[in-house]
């Protein structure tokens, strides 16, 4: 008799996130016996979702779409790390190595978009995962979700670090002709050392910028978010300037930035990373991050620097989602360290 029969008794149906959480609570991620290990050494667990469109509060948008949970890009600062606790998994290795795949995501989304109660609100795609992480090449959930959104002429914004987004240029161009369709490519820094340290599973920053160039040339409204600026790693004036210049050189339509914030599991993970790799930095970090955000004064200083650089290189500030005020993650960038 299997130790965790739930995953086997569902026949062809996939477990829900609740089933996954229950299974992991009892037996750890080793109990996910159906999870498929792939060449990237991550394990992929197919699941059934009950809803696709997710209503959120306190953000500059009200609806999000995340076809996967967890992310093999494994950025150490990733704020989505803490969400893995919802599945009884940790914000450390399991966030980047146990990926939940919402197998029925597109069918559920198609049903939700057809509901008379759906108003066609702006939807932010990829807020708790990277919707173009490598496994998207296999499942194509993001592409098929955009196809559904296009059929409904639904406005979207996509946040990603995945150059694979250029694969869907045809859909993004078509959607952009009839409604808001913006790609926010995340490139916190072009500094190779900081990239290697902080974003171990991501494409090279210049590869991401080339994807922006390709999207813009095709007519997609694409820009860059330097999110997050990580004090001490990517915050020097020289690194900021090199990054802003590279963004401008690649034709980005806009640039935005935030200084890293830390909370819950993400905070614990990042501090452990520092303790392991840069122990001498810990005291400064503990002071700078006594709270979730770095001090306002620091953030303002950085904002000012970025504004100067934006002007110098002829970039416009990041676009806001339609009709929304910024209500979270105050604009920040750091250069004092
Ligand atoms: S790519 Fe985005 S979602 Fe993935 S780990 Fe990095 S910050 Fe998190």
mmCIF file of C-alpha atoms and ligand atoms in Angstrom:
data_model
loop_
_atom_site.group_PDB
_atom_site.id
_atom_site.type_symbol
_atom_site.label_atom_id
_atom_site.label_comp_id
_atom_site.label_asym_id
_atom_site.label_seq_id
_atom_site.Cartn_x
_atom_site.Cartn_y
_atom_site.Cartn_z
ATOM 1 C CA UNK A 1 0.000 0.000 0.000
ATOM 2 C CA UNK A 2 1.444 3.371 -0.936
ATOM 3 C CA UNK A 3 2.245 5.625 1.998
ATOM 4 C CA UNK A 4 0.392 8.579 0.466
ATOM 5 C CA UNK A 5 -2.508 7.103 -1.466
ATOM 6 C CA UNK A 6 -4.169 10.404 -2.251
ATOM 7 C CA UNK A 7 -1.966 11.045 -5.251
ATOM 8 C CA UNK A 8 -2.839 7.640 -6.675
ATOM 9 C CA UNK A 9 -6.548 7.438 -5.925
ATOM 10 C CA UNK A 10 -7.480 10.337 -8.156
ATOM 11 C CA UNK A 11 -7.228 8.317 -11.336
ATOM 12 C CA UNK A 12 -6.341 10.608 -14.219
ATOM 13 C CA UNK A 13 -7.263 13.724 -12.222
ATOM 14 C CA UNK A 14 -4.359 15.664 -10.780
ATOM 15 C CA UNK A 15 -4.137 16.594 -7.099
ATOM 16 C CA UNK A 16 -5.169 20.061 -6.007
ATOM 17 C CA UNK A 17 -2.865 22.462 -4.188
ATOM 18 C CA UNK A 18 -4.602 21.393 -0.964
ATOM 19 C CA UNK A 19 -3.833 17.744 -1.705
ATOM 20 C CA UNK A 20 -0.213 18.684 -2.358
ATOM 21 C CA UNK A 21 0.045 20.625 0.899
ATOM 22 C CA UNK A 22 -1.457 17.712 2.825
ATOM 23 C CA UNK A 23 0.874 15.202 1.214
ATOM 24 C CA UNK A 24 3.980 17.301 1.808
ATOM 25 C CA UNK A 25 2.950 18.022 5.395
ATOM 26 C CA UNK A 26 2.929 14.294 6.112
ATOM 27 C CA UNK A 27 5.865 13.072 4.084
ATOM 28 C CA UNK A 28 7.858 16.058 2.823
ATOM 29 C CA UNK A 29 8.441 16.622 -0.894
ATOM 30 C CA UNK A 30 9.774 13.064 -1.179
ATOM 31 C CA UNK A 31 6.131 11.999 -0.936
ATOM 32 C CA UNK A 32 5.355 13.673 -4.280
ATOM 33 C CA UNK A 33 5.976 10.391 -6.036
ATOM 34 C CA UNK A 34 4.300 11.516 -9.273
ATOM 35 C CA UNK A 35 6.499 14.563 -9.651
ATOM 36 C CA UNK A 36 8.607 14.186 -12.762
ATOM 37 C CA UNK A 37 12.318 14.935 -12.487
ATOM 38 C CA UNK A 38 13.662 16.568 -15.622
ATOM 39 C CA UNK A 39 17.097 17.342 -17.015
ATOM 40 C CA UNK A 40 17.304 20.565 -15.014
ATOM 41 C CA UNK A 41 17.064 18.433 -11.844
ATOM 42 C CA UNK A 42 13.846 20.135 -10.808
ATOM 43 C CA UNK A 43 10.777 18.017 -10.095
ATOM 44 C CA UNK A 44 7.526 18.947 -11.771
ATOM 45 C CA UNK A 45 4.260 18.053 -10.064
ATOM 46 C CA UNK A 46 1.138 18.409 -12.186
ATOM 47 C CA UNK A 47 -1.844 19.669 -10.229
ATOM 48 C CA UNK A 48 -5.473 20.649 -10.792
ATOM 49 C CA UNK A 49 -6.424 24.262 -10.083
ATOM 50 C CA UNK A 50 -9.910 25.372 -9.123
ATOM 51 C CA UNK A 51 -9.442 28.910 -10.410
ATOM 52 C CA UNK A 52 -6.995 30.612 -12.723
ATOM 53 C CA UNK A 53 -7.752 34.313 -12.267
ATOM 54 C CA UNK A 54 -6.629 35.295 -8.805
ATOM 55 C CA UNK A 55 -8.028 38.407 -7.100
ATOM 56 C CA UNK A 56 -5.447 40.419 -5.156
ATOM 57 C CA UNK A 57 -5.553 43.473 -2.909
ATOM 58 C CA UNK A 58 -3.005 46.206 -2.219
ATOM 59 C CA UNK A 59 -1.357 45.873 -5.611
ATOM 60 C CA UNK A 60 -1.520 48.193 -8.618
ATOM 61 C CA UNK A 61 -3.724 45.599 -10.316
ATOM 62 C CA UNK A 62 -6.569 43.429 -9.106
ATOM 63 C CA UNK A 63 -6.115 40.199 -11.027
ATOM 64 C CA UNK A 64 -3.153 37.919 -11.490
ATOM 65 C CA UNK A 65 -2.431 34.763 -13.469
ATOM 66 C CA UNK A 66 0.246 32.244 -12.498
ATOM 67 C CA UNK A 67 0.290 28.973 -14.443
ATOM 68 C CA UNK A 68 3.106 27.544 -12.315
ATOM 69 C CA UNK A 69 4.160 27.816 -8.693
ATOM 70 C CA UNK A 70 7.802 27.838 -7.723
ATOM 71 C CA UNK A 71 10.485 28.948 -10.165
ATOM 72 C CA UNK A 72 13.655 27.249 -11.344
ATOM 73 C CA UNK A 73 15.273 30.638 -11.904
ATOM 74 C CA UNK A 74 15.861 30.546 -8.161
ATOM 75 C CA UNK A 75 16.632 34.219 -7.536
ATOM 76 C CA UNK A 76 17.728 34.586 -3.942
ATOM 77 C CA UNK A 77 15.727 37.777 -3.406
ATOM 78 C CA UNK A 78 12.506 36.484 -4.956
ATOM 79 C CA UNK A 79 9.475 37.671 -2.991
ATOM 80 C CA UNK A 80 7.481 34.674 -4.284
ATOM 81 C CA UNK A 81 9.689 32.299 -2.289
ATOM 82 C CA UNK A 82 7.547 32.894 0.764
ATOM 83 C CA UNK A 83 4.423 31.722 -1.068
ATOM 84 C CA UNK A 84 5.784 28.182 -1.245
ATOM 85 C CA UNK A 85 4.899 27.847 2.434
ATOM 86 C CA UNK A 86 1.253 27.650 1.298
ATOM 87 C CA UNK A 87 2.110 24.201 -0.041
ATOM 88 C CA UNK A 88 4.002 23.198 3.095
ATOM 89 C CA UNK A 89 7.265 23.576 1.177
ATOM 90 C CA UNK A 90 10.241 25.692 2.119
ATOM 91 C CA UNK A 91 11.322 28.976 0.590
ATOM 92 C CA UNK A 92 14.850 27.670 0.030
ATOM 93 C CA UNK A 93 15.693 24.820 -2.355
ATOM 94 C CA UNK A 94 12.131 23.550 -2.685
ATOM 95 C CA UNK A 95 10.946 26.848 -4.170
ATOM 96 C CA UNK A 96 13.362 26.403 -7.070
ATOM 97 C CA UNK A 97 13.282 22.626 -7.404
ATOM 98 C CA UNK A 98 9.670 21.526 -6.869
ATOM 99 C CA UNK A 99 7.498 23.238 -9.440
ATOM 100 C CA UNK A 100 3.725 22.879 -9.440
ATOM 101 C CA UNK A 101 2.211 22.821 -12.926
ATOM 102 C CA UNK A 102 -1.476 23.733 -13.167
ATOM 103 C CA UNK A 103 -2.374 21.242 -15.855
ATOM 104 C CA UNK A 104 -5.986 22.420 -16.358
ATOM 105 C CA UNK A 105 -5.065 26.126 -16.103
ATOM 106 C CA UNK A 106 -6.063 27.165 -19.618
ATOM 107 C CA UNK A 107 -9.440 25.396 -19.553
ATOM 108 C CA UNK A 108 -10.278 27.002 -16.219
ATOM 109 C CA UNK A 109 -9.200 30.419 -17.480
ATOM 110 C CA UNK A 110 -11.291 30.049 -20.642
ATOM 111 C CA UNK A 111 -14.357 29.331 -18.503
ATOM 112 C CA UNK A 112 -13.673 32.281 -16.225
ATOM 113 C CA UNK A 113 -13.241 34.700 -19.121
ATOM 114 C CA UNK A 114 -16.639 33.654 -20.489
ATOM 115 C CA UNK A 115 -18.481 34.391 -17.261
ATOM 116 C CA UNK A 116 -20.927 37.308 -17.545
ATOM 117 C CA UNK A 117 -19.504 38.630 -14.270
ATOM 118 C CA UNK A 118 -16.019 39.000 -15.761
ATOM 119 C CA UNK A 119 -15.464 42.679 -16.617
ATOM 120 C CA UNK A 120 -12.391 42.314 -18.754
ATOM 121 C CA UNK A 121 -10.146 43.905 -16.119
ATOM 122 C CA UNK A 122 -6.412 44.253 -16.570
ATOM 123 C CA UNK A 123 -4.595 41.034 -15.639
ATOM 124 C CA UNK A 124 -0.984 40.827 -14.420
ATOM 125 C CA UNK A 125 0.664 37.641 -15.667
ATOM 126 C CA UNK A 126 3.586 36.080 -13.776
ATOM 127 C CA UNK A 127 3.468 37.721 -10.362
ATOM 128 C CA UNK A 128 4.196 34.644 -8.199
ATOM 129 C CA UNK A 129 6.289 32.621 -10.620
ATOM 130 C CA UNK A 130 8.081 33.215 -13.910
ATOM 131 C CA UNK A 131 5.557 32.311 -16.569
ATOM 132 C CA UNK A 132 8.426 31.867 -19.071
ATOM 133 C CA UNK A 133 10.682 29.676 -16.949
ATOM 134 C CA UNK A 134 12.089 26.779 -19.012
ATOM 135 C CA UNK A 135 9.218 24.332 -18.407
ATOM 136 C CA UNK A 136 6.914 26.689 -20.329
ATOM 137 C CA UNK A 137 8.627 25.399 -23.470
ATOM 138 C CA UNK A 138 7.080 22.019 -22.713
ATOM 139 C CA UNK A 139 3.625 22.865 -21.337
ATOM 140 C CA UNK A 140 2.937 26.143 -23.196
ATOM 141 C CA UNK A 141 0.405 27.135 -20.517
ATOM 142 C CA UNK A 142 1.368 30.801 -20.762
ATOM 143 C CA UNK A 143 1.053 30.872 -24.536
ATOM 144 C CA UNK A 144 -2.325 29.168 -24.447
ATOM 145 C CA UNK A 145 -3.496 31.522 -21.684
ATOM 146 C CA UNK A 146 -2.532 34.535 -23.810
ATOM 147 C CA UNK A 147 -4.427 33.011 -26.736
ATOM 148 C CA UNK A 148 -7.519 32.843 -24.516
ATOM 149 C CA UNK A 149 -7.011 36.422 -23.325
ATOM 150 C CA UNK A 150 -6.576 37.572 -26.920
ATOM 151 C CA UNK A 151 -9.877 35.961 -27.905
ATOM 152 C CA UNK A 152 -11.508 38.085 -25.195
ATOM 153 C CA UNK A 153 -9.487 41.222 -26.060
ATOM 154 C CA UNK A 154 -8.437 41.304 -22.416
ATOM 155 C CA UNK A 155 -5.699 43.779 -21.336
ATOM 156 C CA UNK A 156 -2.581 42.260 -19.792
ATOM 157 C CA UNK A 157 0.888 42.993 -18.452
ATOM 158 C CA UNK A 158 3.523 40.261 -18.303
ATOM 159 C CA UNK A 159 6.473 40.247 -15.911
ATOM 160 C CA UNK A 160 9.287 37.856 -16.753
ATOM 161 C CA UNK A 161 12.995 37.167 -16.830
ATOM 162 C CA UNK A 162 12.524 34.635 -19.608
ATOM 163 C CA UNK A 163 13.668 35.500 -23.146
ATOM 164 C CA UNK A 164 11.249 32.756 -24.239
ATOM 165 C CA UNK A 165 8.610 35.507 -24.250
ATOM 166 C CA UNK A 166 9.708 36.335 -27.824
ATOM 167 C CA UNK A 167 8.177 33.024 -28.895
ATOM 168 C CA UNK A 168 4.765 34.639 -28.294
ATOM 169 C CA UNK A 169 5.493 37.857 -30.176
ATOM 170 C CA UNK A 170 2.690 37.129 -32.658
ATOM 171 C CA UNK A 171 0.082 37.043 -29.879
ATOM 172 C CA UNK A 172 1.506 40.050 -28.044
ATOM 173 C CA UNK A 173 1.508 42.164 -31.201
ATOM 174 C CA UNK A 174 -2.074 41.154 -31.980
ATOM 175 C CA UNK A 175 -3.282 41.904 -28.449
ATOM 176 C CA UNK A 176 -1.362 45.177 -28.313
ATOM 177 C CA UNK A 177 -3.252 46.393 -31.393
ATOM 178 C CA UNK A 178 -6.603 46.158 -29.609
ATOM 179 C CA UNK A 179 -5.874 46.742 -25.919
ATOM 180 C CA UNK A 180 -3.140 47.199 -23.301
ATOM 181 C CA UNK A 181 -0.434 44.588 -23.665
ATOM 182 C CA UNK A 182 2.853 45.358 -21.953
ATOM 183 C CA UNK A 183 5.899 43.198 -21.331
ATOM 184 C CA UNK A 184 7.946 44.093 -18.266
ATOM 185 C CA UNK A 185 11.302 42.351 -18.648
ATOM 186 C CA UNK A 186 13.055 42.093 -15.318
ATOM 187 C CA UNK A 187 16.749 43.006 -15.561
ATOM 188 C CA UNK A 188 17.896 44.228 -12.151
ATOM 189 C CA UNK A 189 21.498 44.647 -13.300
ATOM 190 C CA UNK A 190 23.811 43.885 -16.186
ATOM 191 C CA UNK A 191 26.675 43.276 -13.753
ATOM 192 C CA UNK A 192 27.757 39.680 -14.408
ATOM 193 C CA UNK A 193 29.006 38.994 -10.921
ATOM 194 C CA UNK A 194 25.800 40.169 -9.271
ATOM 195 C CA UNK A 195 23.756 38.223 -11.838
ATOM 196 C CA UNK A 196 25.634 34.983 -11.192
ATOM 197 C CA UNK A 197 25.339 35.380 -7.452
ATOM 198 C CA UNK A 198 21.745 36.449 -7.198
ATOM 199 C CA UNK A 199 19.905 34.876 -10.139
ATOM 200 C CA UNK A 200 21.514 31.461 -10.643
ATOM 201 C CA UNK A 201 18.912 29.987 -13.011
ATOM 202 C CA UNK A 202 18.146 32.949 -15.240
ATOM 203 C CA UNK A 203 19.252 33.864 -18.733
ATOM 204 C CA UNK A 204 22.142 36.320 -19.072
ATOM 205 C CA UNK A 205 20.924 39.915 -18.600
ATOM 206 C CA UNK A 206 21.981 40.875 -22.118
ATOM 207 C CA UNK A 207 19.991 37.968 -23.516
ATOM 208 C CA UNK A 208 16.965 39.387 -21.725
ATOM 209 C CA UNK A 209 17.681 42.828 -23.149
ATOM 210 C CA UNK A 210 17.994 41.375 -26.647
ATOM 211 C CA UNK A 211 14.533 39.896 -26.130
ATOM 212 C CA UNK A 212 13.268 43.391 -25.283
ATOM 213 C CA UNK A 213 14.823 44.720 -28.464
ATOM 214 C CA UNK A 214 13.163 41.986 -30.492
ATOM 215 C CA UNK A 215 9.761 42.637 -28.929
ATOM 216 C CA UNK A 216 9.995 46.399 -29.409
ATOM 217 C CA UNK A 217 11.121 46.009 -33.022
ATOM 218 C CA UNK A 218 8.088 43.805 -33.630
ATOM 219 C CA UNK A 219 5.782 46.454 -32.181
ATOM 220 C CA UNK A 220 5.270 45.172 -28.637
ATOM 221 C CA UNK A 221 5.179 47.682 -25.804
ATOM 222 C CA UNK A 222 8.131 46.274 -23.862
ATOM 223 C CA UNK A 223 10.331 47.821 -21.218
ATOM 224 C CA UNK A 224 12.523 46.888 -18.303
ATOM 225 C CA UNK A 225 12.097 46.688 -14.569
ATOM 226 C CA UNK A 226 15.347 46.907 -12.636
ATOM 227 C CA UNK A 227 13.704 44.908 -9.907
ATOM 228 C CA UNK A 228 15.069 44.579 -7.425
ATOM 229 C CA UNK A 229 18.131 46.678 -6.819
ATOM 230 C CA UNK A 230 20.008 44.733 -4.169
ATOM 231 C CA UNK A 231 22.111 46.886 -1.834
ATOM 232 C CA UNK A 232 25.790 46.112 -2.107
ATOM 233 C CA UNK A 233 25.337 43.783 -5.090
ATOM 234 C CA UNK A 234 23.873 46.004 -7.785
ATOM 235 C CA UNK A 235 23.479 49.390 -6.142
ATOM 236 C CA UNK A 236 26.693 51.249 -6.932
ATOM 237 C CA UNK A 237 26.339 54.288 -9.138
ATOM 238 C CA UNK A 238 28.604 52.706 -11.765
ATOM 239 C CA UNK A 239 26.511 49.514 -11.949
ATOM 240 C CA UNK A 240 23.275 51.448 -12.086
ATOM 241 C CA UNK A 241 24.563 53.621 -14.881
ATOM 242 C CA UNK A 242 25.837 50.666 -16.904
ATOM 243 C CA UNK A 243 22.473 48.978 -16.521
ATOM 244 C CA UNK A 244 20.389 52.014 -17.460
ATOM 245 C CA UNK A 245 22.633 52.630 -20.472
ATOM 246 C CA UNK A 246 22.316 49.010 -21.637
ATOM 247 C CA UNK A 247 18.535 49.230 -21.258
ATOM 248 C CA UNK A 248 18.466 52.388 -23.358
ATOM 249 C CA UNK A 249 20.810 50.847 -25.953
ATOM 250 C CA UNK A 250 18.364 47.967 -26.412
ATOM 251 C CA UNK A 251 15.456 50.254 -27.208
ATOM 252 C CA UNK A 252 13.325 49.633 -24.099
ATOM 253 C CA UNK A 253 10.173 51.705 -24.075
ATOM 254 C CA UNK A 254 10.452 52.455 -20.359
ATOM 255 C CA UNK A 255 12.386 51.603 -17.228
ATOM 256 C CA UNK A 256 11.314 51.187 -13.616
ATOM 257 C CA UNK A 257 12.986 50.023 -10.457
ATOM 258 C CA UNK A 258 12.528 48.996 -6.852
ATOM 259 C CA UNK A 259 14.966 48.359 -4.067
ATOM 260 C CA UNK A 260 14.661 44.841 -2.684
ATOM 261 C CA UNK A 261 12.224 44.285 0.149
ATOM 262 C CA UNK A 262 12.395 41.308 2.464
ATOM 263 C CA UNK A 263 9.720 39.516 4.422
ATOM 264 C CA UNK A 264 8.775 36.104 5.775
ATOM 265 C CA UNK A 265 10.391 33.146 4.016
ATOM 266 C CA UNK A 266 12.163 35.371 1.498
ATOM 267 C CA UNK A 267 13.828 37.272 4.307
ATOM 268 C CA UNK A 268 14.910 34.069 6.032
ATOM 269 C CA UNK A 269 16.263 32.640 2.783
ATOM 270 C CA UNK A 270 18.172 35.794 1.837
ATOM 271 C CA UNK A 271 19.756 36.144 5.265
ATOM 272 C CA UNK A 272 20.855 32.501 5.130
ATOM 273 C CA UNK A 273 22.352 33.139 1.682
ATOM 274 C CA UNK A 274 24.268 36.125 3.048
ATOM 275 C CA UNK A 275 25.433 34.227 6.089
ATOM 276 C CA UNK A 276 26.782 31.478 3.842
ATOM 277 C CA UNK A 277 28.335 33.619 1.100
ATOM 278 C CA UNK A 278 28.964 37.057 2.613
ATOM 279 C CA UNK A 279 28.953 36.748 6.394
ATOM 280 C CA UNK A 280 30.663 40.093 6.904
ATOM 281 C CA UNK A 281 27.701 41.829 5.267
ATOM 282 C CA UNK A 282 25.114 40.466 7.676
ATOM 283 C CA UNK A 283 25.304 43.235 10.307
ATOM 284 C CA UNK A 284 24.817 45.956 7.671
ATOM 285 C CA UNK A 285 21.904 44.096 6.169
ATOM 286 C CA UNK A 286 20.263 43.541 9.512
ATOM 287 C CA UNK A 287 20.456 47.271 10.119
ATOM 288 C CA UNK A 288 19.281 48.252 6.633
ATOM 289 C CA UNK A 289 16.445 45.729 6.771
ATOM 290 C CA UNK A 290 15.214 46.188 10.303
ATOM 291 C CA UNK A 291 11.841 46.394 8.609
ATOM 292 C CA UNK A 292 10.423 45.001 5.378
ATOM 293 C CA UNK A 293 11.700 47.947 3.321
ATOM 294 C CA UNK A 294 15.032 49.720 3.420
ATOM 295 C CA UNK A 295 14.705 53.169 5.055
ATOM 296 C CA UNK A 296 12.781 55.797 3.125
ATOM 297 C CA UNK A 297 15.734 58.143 3.019
ATOM 298 C CA UNK A 298 17.816 55.497 1.298
ATOM 299 C CA UNK A 299 15.087 54.771 -1.204
ATOM 300 C CA UNK A 300 14.595 58.442 -2.009
ATOM 301 C CA UNK A 301 18.297 58.878 -2.583
ATOM 302 C CA UNK A 302 18.228 56.041 -5.026
ATOM 303 C CA UNK A 303 15.066 57.243 -6.768
ATOM 304 C CA UNK A 304 16.788 60.522 -7.416
ATOM 305 C CA UNK A 305 19.794 58.771 -8.926
ATOM 306 C CA UNK A 306 17.660 56.697 -11.238
ATOM 307 C CA UNK A 307 15.736 59.755 -12.385
ATOM 308 C CA UNK A 308 19.006 61.421 -13.306
ATOM 309 C CA UNK A 309 20.114 58.359 -15.249
ATOM 310 C CA UNK A 310 16.763 57.992 -16.981
ATOM 311 C CA UNK A 311 17.014 61.553 -18.196
ATOM 312 C CA UNK A 312 20.617 61.157 -19.237
ATOM 313 C CA UNK A 313 19.830 58.163 -21.432
ATOM 314 C CA UNK A 314 16.460 59.344 -22.683
ATOM 315 C CA UNK A 315 14.346 56.680 -21.011
ATOM 316 C CA UNK A 316 10.834 57.249 -19.777
ATOM 317 C CA UNK A 317 9.734 56.098 -16.313
ATOM 318 C CA UNK A 318 7.943 52.807 -15.990
ATOM 319 C CA UNK A 319 4.369 52.704 -17.182
ATOM 320 C CA UNK A 320 1.679 52.304 -14.609
ATOM 321 C CA UNK A 321 -1.025 49.744 -15.089
ATOM 322 C CA UNK A 322 -4.144 51.468 -16.376
ATOM 323 C CA UNK A 323 -6.006 53.724 -13.948
ATOM 324 C CA UNK A 324 -4.102 52.549 -10.913
ATOM 325 C CA UNK A 325 -2.018 54.344 -8.364
ATOM 326 C CA UNK A 326 1.132 52.719 -7.079
ATOM 327 C CA UNK A 327 0.202 51.283 -3.695
ATOM 328 C CA UNK A 328 2.969 48.824 -2.973
ATOM 329 C CA UNK A 329 6.709 48.447 -3.229
ATOM 330 C CA UNK A 330 7.615 52.117 -3.199
ATOM 331 C CA UNK A 331 9.874 53.080 -6.066
ATOM 332 C CA UNK A 332 13.361 52.544 -4.829
ATOM 333 C CA UNK A 333 16.849 52.081 -6.093
ATOM 334 C CA UNK A 334 20.020 52.007 -4.085
ATOM 335 C CA UNK A 335 23.380 53.525 -4.789
ATOM 336 C CA UNK A 336 24.651 54.502 -1.373
ATOM 337 C CA UNK A 337 26.296 51.158 -0.764
HETATM 338 S S1 LIG B 1 12.503 34.801 -12.105
HETATM 339 FE FE1 LIG B 1 11.037 35.945 -10.903
HETATM 340 S S2 LIG B 1 9.661 34.390 -10.039
HETATM 341 FE FE2 LIG B 1 11.515 33.343 -10.731
HETATM 342 S S3 LIG B 1 12.839 33.229 -8.940
HETATM 343 FE FE3 LIG B 1 13.423 35.056 -10.096
HETATM 344 S S4 LIG B 1 12.231 36.734 -9.188
HETATM 345 FE FE4 LIG B 1 11.269 34.798 -8.540
#
